[in-house]
C-alpha positions as YAML, in Angstrom:
chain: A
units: angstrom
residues:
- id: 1
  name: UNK
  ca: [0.00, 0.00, 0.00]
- id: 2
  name: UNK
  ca: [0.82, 3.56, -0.25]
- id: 3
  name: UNK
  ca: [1.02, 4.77, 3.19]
- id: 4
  name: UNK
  ca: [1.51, 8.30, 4.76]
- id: 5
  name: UNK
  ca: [3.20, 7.56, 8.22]
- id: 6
  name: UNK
  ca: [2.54, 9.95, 11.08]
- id: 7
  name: UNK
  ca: [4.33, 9.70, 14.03]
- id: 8
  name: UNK
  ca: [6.74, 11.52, 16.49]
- id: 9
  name: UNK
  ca: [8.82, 10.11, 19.28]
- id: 10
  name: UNK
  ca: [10.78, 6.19, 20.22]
- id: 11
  name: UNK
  ca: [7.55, 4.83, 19.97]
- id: 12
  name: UNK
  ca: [7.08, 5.27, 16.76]
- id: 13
  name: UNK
  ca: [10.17, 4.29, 15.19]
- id: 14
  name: UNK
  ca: [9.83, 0.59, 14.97]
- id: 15
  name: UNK
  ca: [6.35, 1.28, 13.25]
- id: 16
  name: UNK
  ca: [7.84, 2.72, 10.28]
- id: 17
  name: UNK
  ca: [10.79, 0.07, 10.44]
- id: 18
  name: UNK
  ca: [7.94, -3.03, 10.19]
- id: 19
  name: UNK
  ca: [6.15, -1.07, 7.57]
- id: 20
  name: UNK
  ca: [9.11, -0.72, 4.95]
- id: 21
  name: UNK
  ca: [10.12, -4.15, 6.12]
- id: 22
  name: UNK
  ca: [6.67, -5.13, 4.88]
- id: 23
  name: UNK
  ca: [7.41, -3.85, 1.33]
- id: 24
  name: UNK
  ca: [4.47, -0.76, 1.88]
- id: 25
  name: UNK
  ca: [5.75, 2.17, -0.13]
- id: 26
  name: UNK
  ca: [6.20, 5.10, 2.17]
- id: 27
  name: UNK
  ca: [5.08, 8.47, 0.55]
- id: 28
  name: UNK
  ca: [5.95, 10.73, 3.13]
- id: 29
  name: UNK
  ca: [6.38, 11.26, 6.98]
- id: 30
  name: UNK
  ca: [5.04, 13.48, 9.08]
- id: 31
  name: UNK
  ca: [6.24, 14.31, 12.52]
- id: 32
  name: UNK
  ca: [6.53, 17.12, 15.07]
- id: 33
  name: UNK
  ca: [9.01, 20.00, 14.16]
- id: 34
  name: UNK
  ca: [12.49, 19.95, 15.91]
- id: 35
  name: UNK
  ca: [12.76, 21.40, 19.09]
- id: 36
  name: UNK
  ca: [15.64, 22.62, 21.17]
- id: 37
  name: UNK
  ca: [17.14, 20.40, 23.12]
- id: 38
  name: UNK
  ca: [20.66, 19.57, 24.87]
- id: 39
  name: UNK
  ca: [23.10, 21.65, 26.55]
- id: 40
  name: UNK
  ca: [23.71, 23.90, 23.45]
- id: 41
  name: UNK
  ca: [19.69, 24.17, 22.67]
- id: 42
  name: UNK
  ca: [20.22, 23.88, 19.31]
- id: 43
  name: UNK
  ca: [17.04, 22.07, 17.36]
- id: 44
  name: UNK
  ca: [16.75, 18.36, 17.29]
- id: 45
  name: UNK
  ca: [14.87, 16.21, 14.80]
- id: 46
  name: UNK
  ca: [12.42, 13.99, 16.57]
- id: 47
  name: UNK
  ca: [12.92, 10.09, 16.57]
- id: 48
  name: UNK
  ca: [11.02, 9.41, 14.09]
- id: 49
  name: UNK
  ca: [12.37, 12.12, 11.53]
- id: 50
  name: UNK
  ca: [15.87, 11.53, 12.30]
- id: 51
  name: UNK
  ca: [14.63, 7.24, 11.17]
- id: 52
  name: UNK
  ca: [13.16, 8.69, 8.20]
- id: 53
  name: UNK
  ca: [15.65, 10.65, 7.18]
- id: 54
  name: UNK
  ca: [18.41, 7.60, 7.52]
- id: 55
  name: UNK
  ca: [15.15, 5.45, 5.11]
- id: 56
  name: UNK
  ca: [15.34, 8.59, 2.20]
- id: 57
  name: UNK
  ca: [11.80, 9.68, 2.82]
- id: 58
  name: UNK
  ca: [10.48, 13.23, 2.34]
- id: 59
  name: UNK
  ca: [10.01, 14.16, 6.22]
- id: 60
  name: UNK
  ca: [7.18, 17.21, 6.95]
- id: 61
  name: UNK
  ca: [7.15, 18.83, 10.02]
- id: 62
  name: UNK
  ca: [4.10, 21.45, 10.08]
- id: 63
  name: UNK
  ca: [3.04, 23.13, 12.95]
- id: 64
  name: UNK
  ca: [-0.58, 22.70, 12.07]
- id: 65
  name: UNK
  ca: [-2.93, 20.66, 9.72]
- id: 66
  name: UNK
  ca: [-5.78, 23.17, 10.00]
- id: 67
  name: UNK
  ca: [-4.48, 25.12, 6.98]
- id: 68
  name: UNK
  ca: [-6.03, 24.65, 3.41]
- id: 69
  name: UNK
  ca: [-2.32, 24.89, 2.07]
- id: 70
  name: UNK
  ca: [-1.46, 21.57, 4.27]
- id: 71
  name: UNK
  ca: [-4.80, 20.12, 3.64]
- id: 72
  name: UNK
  ca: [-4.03, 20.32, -0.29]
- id: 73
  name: UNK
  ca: [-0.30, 18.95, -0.25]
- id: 74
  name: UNK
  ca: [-1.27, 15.97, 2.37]
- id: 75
  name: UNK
  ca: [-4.01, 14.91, -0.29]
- id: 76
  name: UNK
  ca: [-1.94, 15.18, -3.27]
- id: 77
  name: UNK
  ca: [0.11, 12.69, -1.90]
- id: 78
  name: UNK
  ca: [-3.13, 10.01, -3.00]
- id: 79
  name: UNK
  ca: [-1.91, 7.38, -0.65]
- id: 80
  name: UNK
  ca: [-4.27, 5.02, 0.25]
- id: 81
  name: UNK
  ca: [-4.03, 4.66, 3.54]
- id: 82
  name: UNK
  ca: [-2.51, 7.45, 6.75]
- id: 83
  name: UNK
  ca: [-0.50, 5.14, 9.68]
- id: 84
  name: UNK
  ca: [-0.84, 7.75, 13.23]
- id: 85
  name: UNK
  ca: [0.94, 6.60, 16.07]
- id: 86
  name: UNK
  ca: [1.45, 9.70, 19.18]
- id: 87
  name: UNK
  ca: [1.99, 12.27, 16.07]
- id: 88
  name: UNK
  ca: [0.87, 14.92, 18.35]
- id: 89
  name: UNK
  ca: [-1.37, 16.78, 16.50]
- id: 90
  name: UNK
  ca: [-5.39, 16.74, 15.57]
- id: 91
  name: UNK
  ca: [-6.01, 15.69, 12.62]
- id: 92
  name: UNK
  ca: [-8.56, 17.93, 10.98]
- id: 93
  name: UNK
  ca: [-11.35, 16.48, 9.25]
- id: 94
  name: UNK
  ca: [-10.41, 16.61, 5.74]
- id: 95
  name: UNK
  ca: [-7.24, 15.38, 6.90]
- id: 96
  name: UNK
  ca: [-8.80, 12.35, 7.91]
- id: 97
  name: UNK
  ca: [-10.44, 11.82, 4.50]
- id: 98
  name: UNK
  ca: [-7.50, 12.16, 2.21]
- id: 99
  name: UNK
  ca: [-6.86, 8.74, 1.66]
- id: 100
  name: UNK
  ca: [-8.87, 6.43, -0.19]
- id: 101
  name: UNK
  ca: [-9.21, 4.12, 3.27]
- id: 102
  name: UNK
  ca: [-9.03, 7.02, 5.87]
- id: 103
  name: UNK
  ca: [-6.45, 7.15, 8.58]
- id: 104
  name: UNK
  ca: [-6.01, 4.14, 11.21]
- id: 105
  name: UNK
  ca: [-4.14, 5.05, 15.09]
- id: 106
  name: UNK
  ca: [-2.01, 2.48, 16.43]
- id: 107
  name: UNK
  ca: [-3.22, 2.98, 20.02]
- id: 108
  name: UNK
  ca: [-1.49, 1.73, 23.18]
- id: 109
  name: UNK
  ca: [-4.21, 0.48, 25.72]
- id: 110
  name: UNK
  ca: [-7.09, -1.71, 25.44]
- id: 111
  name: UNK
  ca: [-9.95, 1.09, 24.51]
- id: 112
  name: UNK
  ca: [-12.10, 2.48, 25.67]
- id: 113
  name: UNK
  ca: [-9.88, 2.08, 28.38]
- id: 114
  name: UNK
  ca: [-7.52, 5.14, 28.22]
- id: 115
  name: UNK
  ca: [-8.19, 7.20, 25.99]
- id: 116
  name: UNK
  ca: [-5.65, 10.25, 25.64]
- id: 117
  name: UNK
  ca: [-2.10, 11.14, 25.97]
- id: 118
  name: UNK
  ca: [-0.25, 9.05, 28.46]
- id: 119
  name: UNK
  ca: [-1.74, 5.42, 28.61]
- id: 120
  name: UNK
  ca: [1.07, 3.26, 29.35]
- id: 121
  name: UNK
  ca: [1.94, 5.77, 32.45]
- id: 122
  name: UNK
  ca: [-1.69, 5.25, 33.68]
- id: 123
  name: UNK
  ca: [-2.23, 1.67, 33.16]
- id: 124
  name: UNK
  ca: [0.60, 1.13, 35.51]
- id: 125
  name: UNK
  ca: [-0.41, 4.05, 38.21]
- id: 126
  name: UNK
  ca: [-3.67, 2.42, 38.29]
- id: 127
  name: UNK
  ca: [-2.49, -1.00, 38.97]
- id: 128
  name: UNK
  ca: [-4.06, -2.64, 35.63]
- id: 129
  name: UNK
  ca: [-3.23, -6.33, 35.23]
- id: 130
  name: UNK
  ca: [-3.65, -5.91, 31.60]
- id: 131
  name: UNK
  ca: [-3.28, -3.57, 28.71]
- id: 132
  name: UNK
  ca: [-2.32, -4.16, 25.12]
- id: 133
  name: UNK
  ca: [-2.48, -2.32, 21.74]
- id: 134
  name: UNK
  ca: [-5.80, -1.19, 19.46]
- id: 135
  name: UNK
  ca: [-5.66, -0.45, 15.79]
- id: 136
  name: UNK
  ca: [-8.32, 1.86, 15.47]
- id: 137
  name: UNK
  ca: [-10.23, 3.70, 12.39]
- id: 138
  name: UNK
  ca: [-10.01, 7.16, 13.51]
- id: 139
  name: UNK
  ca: [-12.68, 9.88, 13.81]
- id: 140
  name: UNK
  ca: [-12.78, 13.32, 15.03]
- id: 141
  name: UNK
  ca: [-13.28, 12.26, 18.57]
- id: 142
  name: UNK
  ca: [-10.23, 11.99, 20.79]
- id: 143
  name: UNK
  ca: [-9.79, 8.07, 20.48]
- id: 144
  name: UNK
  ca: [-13.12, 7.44, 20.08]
- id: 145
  name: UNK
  ca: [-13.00, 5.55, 16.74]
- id: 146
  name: UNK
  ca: [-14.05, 1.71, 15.76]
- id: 147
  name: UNK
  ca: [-11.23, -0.87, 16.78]
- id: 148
  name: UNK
  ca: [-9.88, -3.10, 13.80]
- id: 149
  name: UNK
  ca: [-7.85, -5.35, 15.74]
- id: 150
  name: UNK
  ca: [-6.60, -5.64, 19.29]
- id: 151
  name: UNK
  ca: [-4.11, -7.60, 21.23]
- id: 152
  name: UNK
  ca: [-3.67, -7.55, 25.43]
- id: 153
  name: UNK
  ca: [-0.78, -8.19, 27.35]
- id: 154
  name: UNK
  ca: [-0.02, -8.69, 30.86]
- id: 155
  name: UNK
  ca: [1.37, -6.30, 33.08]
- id: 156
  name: UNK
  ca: [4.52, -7.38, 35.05]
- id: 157
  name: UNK
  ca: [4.39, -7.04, 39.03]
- id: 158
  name: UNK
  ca: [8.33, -5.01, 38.71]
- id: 159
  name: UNK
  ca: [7.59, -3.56, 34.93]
- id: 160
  name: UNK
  ca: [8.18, 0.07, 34.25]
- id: 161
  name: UNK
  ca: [6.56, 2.59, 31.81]
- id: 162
  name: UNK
  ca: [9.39, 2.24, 29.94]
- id: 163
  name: UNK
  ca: [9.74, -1.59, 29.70]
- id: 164
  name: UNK
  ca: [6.01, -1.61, 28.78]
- id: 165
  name: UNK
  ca: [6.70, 1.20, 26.33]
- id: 166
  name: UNK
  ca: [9.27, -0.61, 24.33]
- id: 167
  name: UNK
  ca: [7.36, -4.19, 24.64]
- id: 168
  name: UNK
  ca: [3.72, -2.32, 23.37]
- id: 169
  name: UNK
  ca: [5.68, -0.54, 20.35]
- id: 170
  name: UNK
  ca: [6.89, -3.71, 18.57]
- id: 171
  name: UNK
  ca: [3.85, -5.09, 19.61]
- id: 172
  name: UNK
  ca: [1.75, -1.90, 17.82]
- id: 173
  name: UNK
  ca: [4.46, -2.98, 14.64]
- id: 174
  name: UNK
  ca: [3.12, -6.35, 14.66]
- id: 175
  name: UNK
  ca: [-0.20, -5.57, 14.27]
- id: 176
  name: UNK
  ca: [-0.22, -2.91, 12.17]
- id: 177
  name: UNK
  ca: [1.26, -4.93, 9.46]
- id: 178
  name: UNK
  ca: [-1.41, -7.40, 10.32]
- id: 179
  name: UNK
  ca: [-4.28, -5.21, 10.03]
- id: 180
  name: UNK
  ca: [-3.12, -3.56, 6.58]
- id: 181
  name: UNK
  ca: [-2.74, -7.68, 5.12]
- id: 182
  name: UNK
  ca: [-6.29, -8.16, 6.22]
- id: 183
  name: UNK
  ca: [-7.78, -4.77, 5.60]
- id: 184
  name: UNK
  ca: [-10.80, -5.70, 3.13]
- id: 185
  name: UNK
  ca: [-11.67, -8.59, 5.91]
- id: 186
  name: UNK
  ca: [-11.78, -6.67, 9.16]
- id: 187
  name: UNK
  ca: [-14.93, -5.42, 10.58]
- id: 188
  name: UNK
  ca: [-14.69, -2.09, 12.85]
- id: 189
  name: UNK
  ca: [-15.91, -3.01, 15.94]
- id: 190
  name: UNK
  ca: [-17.55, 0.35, 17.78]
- id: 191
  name: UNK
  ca: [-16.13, 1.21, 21.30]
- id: 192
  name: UNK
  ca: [-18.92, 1.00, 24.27]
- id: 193
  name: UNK
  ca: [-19.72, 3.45, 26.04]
- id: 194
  name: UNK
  ca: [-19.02, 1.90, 29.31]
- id: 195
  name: UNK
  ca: [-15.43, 1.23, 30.74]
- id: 196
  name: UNK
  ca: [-14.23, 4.74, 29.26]
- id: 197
  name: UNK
  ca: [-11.55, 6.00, 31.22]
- id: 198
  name: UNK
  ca: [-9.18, 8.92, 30.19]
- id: 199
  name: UNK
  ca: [-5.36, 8.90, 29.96]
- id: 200
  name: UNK
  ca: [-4.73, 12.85, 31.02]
- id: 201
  name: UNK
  ca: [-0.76, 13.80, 30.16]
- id: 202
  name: UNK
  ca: [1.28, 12.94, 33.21]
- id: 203
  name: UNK
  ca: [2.22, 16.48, 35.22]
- id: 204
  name: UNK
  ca: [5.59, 16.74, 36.66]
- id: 205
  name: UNK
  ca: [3.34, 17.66, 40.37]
- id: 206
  name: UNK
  ca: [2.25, 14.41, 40.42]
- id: 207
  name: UNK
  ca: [5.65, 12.97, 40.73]
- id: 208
  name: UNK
  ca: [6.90, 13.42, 44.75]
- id: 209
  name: UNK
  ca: [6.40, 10.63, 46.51]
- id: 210
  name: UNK
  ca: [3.91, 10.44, 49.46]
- id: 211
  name: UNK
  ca: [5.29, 7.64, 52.05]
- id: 212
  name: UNK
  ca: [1.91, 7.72, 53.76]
- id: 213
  name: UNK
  ca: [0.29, 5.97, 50.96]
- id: 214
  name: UNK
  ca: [-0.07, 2.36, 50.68]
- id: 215
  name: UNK
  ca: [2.78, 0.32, 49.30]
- id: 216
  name: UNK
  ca: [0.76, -0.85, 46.04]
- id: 217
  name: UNK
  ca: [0.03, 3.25, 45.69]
- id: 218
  name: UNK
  ca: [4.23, 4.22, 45.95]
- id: 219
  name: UNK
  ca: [5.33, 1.21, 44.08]
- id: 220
  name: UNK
  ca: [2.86, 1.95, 40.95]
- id: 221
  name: UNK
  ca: [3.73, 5.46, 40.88]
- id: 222
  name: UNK
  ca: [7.64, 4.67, 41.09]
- id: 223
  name: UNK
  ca: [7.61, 2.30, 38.06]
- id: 224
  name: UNK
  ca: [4.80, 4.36, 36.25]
- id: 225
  name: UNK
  ca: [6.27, 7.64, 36.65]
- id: 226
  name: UNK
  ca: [9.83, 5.20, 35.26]
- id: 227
  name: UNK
  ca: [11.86, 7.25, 33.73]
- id: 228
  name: UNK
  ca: [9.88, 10.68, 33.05]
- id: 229
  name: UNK
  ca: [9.28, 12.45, 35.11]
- id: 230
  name: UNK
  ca: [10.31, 10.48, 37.58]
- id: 231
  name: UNK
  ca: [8.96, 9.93, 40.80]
- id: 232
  name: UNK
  ca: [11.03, 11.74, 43.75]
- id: 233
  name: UNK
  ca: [12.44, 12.37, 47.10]
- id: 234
  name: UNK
  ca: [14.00, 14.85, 48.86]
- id: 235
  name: UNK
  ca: [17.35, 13.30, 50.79]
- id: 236
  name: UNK
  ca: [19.83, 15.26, 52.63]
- id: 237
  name: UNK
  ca: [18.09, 18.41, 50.42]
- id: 238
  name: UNK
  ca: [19.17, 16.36, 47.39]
- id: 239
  name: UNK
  ca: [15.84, 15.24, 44.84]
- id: 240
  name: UNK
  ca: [16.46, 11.63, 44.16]
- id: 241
  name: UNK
  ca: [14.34, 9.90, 41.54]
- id: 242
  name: UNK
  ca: [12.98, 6.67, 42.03]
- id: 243
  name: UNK
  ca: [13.12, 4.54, 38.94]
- id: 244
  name: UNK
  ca: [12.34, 0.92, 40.01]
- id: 245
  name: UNK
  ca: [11.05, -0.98, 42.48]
- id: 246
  name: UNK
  ca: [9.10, -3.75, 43.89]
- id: 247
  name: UNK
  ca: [6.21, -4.15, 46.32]
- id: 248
  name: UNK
  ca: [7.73, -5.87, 49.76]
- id: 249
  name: UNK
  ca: [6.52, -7.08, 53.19]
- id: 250
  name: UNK
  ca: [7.44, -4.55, 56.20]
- id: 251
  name: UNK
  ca: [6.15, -2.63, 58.80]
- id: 252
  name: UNK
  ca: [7.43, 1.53, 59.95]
- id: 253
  name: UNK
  ca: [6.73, 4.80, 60.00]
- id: 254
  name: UNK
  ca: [6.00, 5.76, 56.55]
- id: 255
  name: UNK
  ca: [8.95, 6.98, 55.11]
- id: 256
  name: UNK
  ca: [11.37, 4.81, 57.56]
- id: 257
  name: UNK
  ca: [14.56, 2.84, 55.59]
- id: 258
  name: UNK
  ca: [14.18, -0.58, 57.15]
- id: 259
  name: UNK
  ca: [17.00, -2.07, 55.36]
- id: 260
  name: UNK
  ca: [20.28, 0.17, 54.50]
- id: 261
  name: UNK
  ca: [22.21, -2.40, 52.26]
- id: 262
  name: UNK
  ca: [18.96, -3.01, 50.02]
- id: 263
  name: UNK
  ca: [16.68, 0.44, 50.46]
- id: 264
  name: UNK
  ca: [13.50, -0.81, 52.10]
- id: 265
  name: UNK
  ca: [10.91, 2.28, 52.55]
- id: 266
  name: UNK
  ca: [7.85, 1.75, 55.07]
- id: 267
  name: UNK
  ca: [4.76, 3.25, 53.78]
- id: 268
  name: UNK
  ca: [1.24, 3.80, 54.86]
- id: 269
  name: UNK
  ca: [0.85, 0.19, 54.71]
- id: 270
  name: UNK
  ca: [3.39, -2.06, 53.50]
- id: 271
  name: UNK
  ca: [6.67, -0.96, 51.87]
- id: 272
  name: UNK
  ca: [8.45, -0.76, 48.92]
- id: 273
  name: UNK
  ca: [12.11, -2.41, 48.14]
- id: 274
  name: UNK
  ca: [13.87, 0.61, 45.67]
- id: 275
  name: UNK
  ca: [15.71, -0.88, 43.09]
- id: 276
  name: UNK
  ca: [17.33, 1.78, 40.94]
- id: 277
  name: UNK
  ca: [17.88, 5.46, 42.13]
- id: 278
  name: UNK
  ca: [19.07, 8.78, 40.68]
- id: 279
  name: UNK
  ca: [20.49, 11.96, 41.84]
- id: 280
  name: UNK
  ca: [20.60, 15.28, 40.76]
- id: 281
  name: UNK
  ca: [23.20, 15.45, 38.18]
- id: 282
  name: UNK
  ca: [24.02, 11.70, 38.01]
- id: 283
  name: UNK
  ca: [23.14, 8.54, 35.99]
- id: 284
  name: UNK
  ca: [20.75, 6.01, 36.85]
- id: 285
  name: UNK
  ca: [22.29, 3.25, 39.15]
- id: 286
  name: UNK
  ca: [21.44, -0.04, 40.75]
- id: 287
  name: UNK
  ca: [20.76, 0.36, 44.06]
- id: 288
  name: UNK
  ca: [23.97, -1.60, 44.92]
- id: 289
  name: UNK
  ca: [25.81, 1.33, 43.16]
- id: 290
  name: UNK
  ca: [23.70, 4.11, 44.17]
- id: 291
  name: UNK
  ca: [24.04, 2.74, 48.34]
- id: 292
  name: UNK
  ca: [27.88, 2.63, 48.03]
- id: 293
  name: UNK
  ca: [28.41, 6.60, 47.15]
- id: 294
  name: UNK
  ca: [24.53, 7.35, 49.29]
- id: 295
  name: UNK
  ca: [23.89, 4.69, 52.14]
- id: 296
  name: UNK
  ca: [20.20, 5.11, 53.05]
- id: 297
  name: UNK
  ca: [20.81, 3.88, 57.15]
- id: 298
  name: UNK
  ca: [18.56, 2.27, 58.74]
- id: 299
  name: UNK
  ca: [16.08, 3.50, 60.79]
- id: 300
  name: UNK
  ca: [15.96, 6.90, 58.60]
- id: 301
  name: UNK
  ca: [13.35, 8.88, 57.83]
- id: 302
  name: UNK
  ca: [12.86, 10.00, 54.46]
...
């Protein structure tokens, strides 16, 4: 097929790698415009342009789609088919009726559940056992379109958002390629109305930790919040982020280390065993690494 692919960030990027590995002729990609980024602040492609640009595709980067100008040059492409994975923008209407089959969204949750901008972050904050990834016909509702196909996966007791991330994007690949061999043969299955639940864009507020909450609470938000933001703590007037852990047996005052040689933090109920830490200014380490330079004693309060 002739496909316009849409996408921005990681995520995307092994999308457009299992659709030219497919043999589906690419005729152009959009993604979001470069940014600054880096100590210099100089403008950075985005994943998925820098991919496209190593492939030899024609890479557009428009700020908006709302403009008849845009409108025109996306339809003259005549593909048959748009690809969307977290482009980042609203697609207008006659954006989504360019080509001949309309646009599908690769979609990473098990809708209607999550809906929006952050799903893998809220699947794991919310202590889901399962999510998965939706290829969806899309529509100008946010998400709200007929499914094609879908495929669920579990949820690992230790995984982070980005273990999940990685795992859901070949996953989304997969499928993708699926859905476009069976196109003709699929029927669009509408979304129900109940079970709707909204993925709203993870704020950097919601990140500080709270050792009066239960266990399950800290633990989901440590690994869901893994590795952006990043959940935190304040030690010694230091912010540490918390990027892994696992739910443990013990008994303090919230916020108490129970263990110094493997960080054990008491919460409201239960505790949490921290796995991999960060401080301002440093790499990630194992908590092995990260005790050695920081020892957490015990009988702290944090």
């Amino acid at each position: 097929m002739r496909i316009i692919f849409m996408g921005t960030p990681e995520f995307s990027v092994p999308v457009l790698d299992g659709l030219v590995a497919a043999g589906h002729e690419i005729a152009a990609v959009y993604c979001q415009p470069p940014r600054p980024a880096g100590r210099g602040k100089k403008d950075r492609p985005t994943p998925v342009h820098a991919r496209a640009a190593e492939l030899g595709f024609e890479v557009r980067h428009p700020v908006s789609l709302k403009g008849e100008a845009e409108q025109a040059a996306f339809a003259a492409l005549k593909a048959d088919i748009a690809v969307v994975v977290a482009y980042g923008l609203i697609l207008p209407q006659a954006v989504l009726d360019a080509p001949a089959k309309g646009c599908l969204n690769i979609h990473a949750s098990l809708l209607p559940r999550w809906r929006g901008a952050a799903p893998i972050h809220r699947a794991i904050m919310a202590g889901d056992a399962e999510t998965g990834v939706c290829i969806m016909q899309m529509e100008a509702g946010l998400d709200t379109g007929p499914v094609l196909l879908r495929e669920g996966t579990p949820i690992g007791d230790e995984e982070t958002t980005s273990q999940l991330h990685d795992r859901l994007s070949e996953m989304g690949a997969s499928l993708i390629v699926t859905a476009l061999r069976h196109l003709d043969g699929l029927s669009p299955d509408p979304q129900p109305d109940d079970g709707v639940t909204y993925a709203a864009k993870i704020d950097k507020s919601e990140a500080q930790i709270d050792w009066s909450q239960p266990g399950e609470e800290v633990d989901r938000k440590i690994r869901g919040l893994s590795p952006f933001p990043g959940a935190w703590v304040e030690i010694d007037g230091q912010r540490v982020k918390l990027l892994a852990s696992r739910l443990v047996a013990g008994e303090g005052a919230p916020g108490q280390v129970l263990e110094g040689e493997s960080p054990t933090i008491a919460c409201g109920s239960g505790a949490v065993e921290l796995l991999r830490l960060q401080r301002a200014g440093k790499g990630a380490q194992d908590r092995e690494i990260f005790t050695r330079g920081f020892p957490l004693a015990t009988g702290r309060q944090l």
